[in-house]
XYZ file of C-alpha atoms in Angstrom:
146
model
C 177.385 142.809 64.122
C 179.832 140.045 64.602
C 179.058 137.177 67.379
C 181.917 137.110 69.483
C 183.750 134.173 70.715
C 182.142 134.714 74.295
C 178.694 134.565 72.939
C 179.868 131.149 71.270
C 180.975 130.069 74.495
C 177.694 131.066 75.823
C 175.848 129.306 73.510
C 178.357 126.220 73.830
C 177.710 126.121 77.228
C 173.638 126.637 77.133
C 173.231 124.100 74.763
C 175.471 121.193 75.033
C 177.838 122.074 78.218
C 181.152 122.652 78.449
C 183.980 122.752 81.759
C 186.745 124.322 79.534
C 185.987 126.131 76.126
C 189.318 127.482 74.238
C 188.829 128.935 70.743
C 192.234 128.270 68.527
C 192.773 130.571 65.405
C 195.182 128.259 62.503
C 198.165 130.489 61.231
C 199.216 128.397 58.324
C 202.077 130.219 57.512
C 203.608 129.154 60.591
C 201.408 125.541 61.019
C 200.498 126.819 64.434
C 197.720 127.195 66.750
C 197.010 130.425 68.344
C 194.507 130.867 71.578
C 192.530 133.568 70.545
C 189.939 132.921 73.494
C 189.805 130.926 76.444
C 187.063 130.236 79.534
C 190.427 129.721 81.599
C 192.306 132.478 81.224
C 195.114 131.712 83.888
C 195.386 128.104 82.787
C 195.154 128.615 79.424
C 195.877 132.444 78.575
C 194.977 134.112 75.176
C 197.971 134.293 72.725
C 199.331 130.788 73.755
C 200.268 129.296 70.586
C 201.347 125.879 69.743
C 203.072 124.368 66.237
C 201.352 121.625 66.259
C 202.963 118.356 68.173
C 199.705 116.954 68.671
C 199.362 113.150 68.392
C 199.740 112.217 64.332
C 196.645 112.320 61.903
C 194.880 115.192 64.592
C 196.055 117.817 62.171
C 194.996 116.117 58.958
C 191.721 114.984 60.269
C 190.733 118.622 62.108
C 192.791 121.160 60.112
C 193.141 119.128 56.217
C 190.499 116.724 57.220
C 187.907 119.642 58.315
C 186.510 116.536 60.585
C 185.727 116.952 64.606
C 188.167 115.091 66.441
C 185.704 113.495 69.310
C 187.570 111.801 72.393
C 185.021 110.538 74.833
C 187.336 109.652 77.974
C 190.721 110.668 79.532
C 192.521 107.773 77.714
C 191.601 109.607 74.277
C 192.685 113.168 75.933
C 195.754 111.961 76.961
C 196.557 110.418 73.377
C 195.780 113.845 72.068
C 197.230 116.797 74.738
C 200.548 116.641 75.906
C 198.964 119.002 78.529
C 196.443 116.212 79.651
C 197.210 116.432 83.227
C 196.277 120.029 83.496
C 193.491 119.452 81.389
C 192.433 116.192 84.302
C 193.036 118.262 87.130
C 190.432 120.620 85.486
C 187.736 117.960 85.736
C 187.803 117.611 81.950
C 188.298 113.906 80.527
C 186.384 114.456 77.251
C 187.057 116.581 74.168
C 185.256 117.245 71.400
C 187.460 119.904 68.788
C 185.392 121.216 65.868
C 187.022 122.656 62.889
C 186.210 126.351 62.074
C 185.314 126.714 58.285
C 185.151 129.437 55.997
C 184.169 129.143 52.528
C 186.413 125.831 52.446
C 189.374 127.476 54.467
C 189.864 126.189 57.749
C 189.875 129.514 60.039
C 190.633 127.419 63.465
C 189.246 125.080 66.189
C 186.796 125.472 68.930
C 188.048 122.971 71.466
C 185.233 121.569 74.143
C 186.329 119.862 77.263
C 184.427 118.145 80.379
C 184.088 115.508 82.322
C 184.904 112.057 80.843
C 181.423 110.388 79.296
C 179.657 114.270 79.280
C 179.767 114.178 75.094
C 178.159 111.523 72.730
C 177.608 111.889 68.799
C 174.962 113.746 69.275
C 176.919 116.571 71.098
C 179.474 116.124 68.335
C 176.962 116.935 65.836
C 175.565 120.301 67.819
C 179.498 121.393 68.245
C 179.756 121.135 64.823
C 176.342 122.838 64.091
C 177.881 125.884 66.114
C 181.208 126.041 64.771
C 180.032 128.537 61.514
C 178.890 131.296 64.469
C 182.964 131.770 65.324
C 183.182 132.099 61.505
C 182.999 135.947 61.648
C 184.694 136.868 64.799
C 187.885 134.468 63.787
C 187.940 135.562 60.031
C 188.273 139.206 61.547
C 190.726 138.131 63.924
C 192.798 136.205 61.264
C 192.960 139.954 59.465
C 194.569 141.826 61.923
C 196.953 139.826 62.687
C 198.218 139.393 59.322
């Protein structure tokens, strides 16, 4: 049975806390980012995609790079989100985006958002130790929608 993005949310949440939790899926084709699940659905609805005009070496470091991308205040989210003052008025002013890996290929992003000094390394590190649980769920995503 495949773990579904909610149950990664779940776990997110449980273990290292999260205000906003958005799960990306990375069309390649295309260089976009798709929102294939989101705790905000009205804010940040499911299908949303972006090409990616997020600030320079983001892409290379998360999507090439297959390195978190770890911004510990709101100065760091607003270098990265052109969105950042939705993302403040959601109480979130910390980020911590987690590549999605599958045997090398990068499948997408989980994306982890509170409140500006909530995340360390340490919660880096346990983002990144959940990341392979979205593994199924967006590899089965990825195949019907191709």
């Amino acid at each position: 049975m495949t773990v579904s993005l909610s149950t990664v949310e779940d776990k997110t949440r449980a273990t290292i806390g999260v205000r906003l939790f958005t799960v990306l899926a990375w069309v390649p084709e295309r260089r976009a980012l798709r929102r294939v699940h989101s705790s905000h659905p009205v804010e940040y609805p499911v299908g949303g995609e972006k090409t990616v005009e997020v600030a320079a070496g983001w892409l290379d470091r998360c999507i090439t790079g297959q390195e978190p991308y770890f911004g510990p205040d709101s100065a760091a989210v607003r270098e990265i989100f052109a969105d950042h003052e939705l993302i403040d008025s959601l109480g979130c002013g910390a980020v911590i985006n987690v590549p999605v890996v599958d045997e090398g290929r990068t499948l997408g992003v989980l994306n982890l958002l509170d409140a500006e000094g909530h995340y360390d390394d340490d919660s880096v590190a346990m983002a990144r130790s959940l990341a392979p649980l979205a593994v199924p769920a967006l590899r089965e995503l990825l195949e019907e929608t191709r």
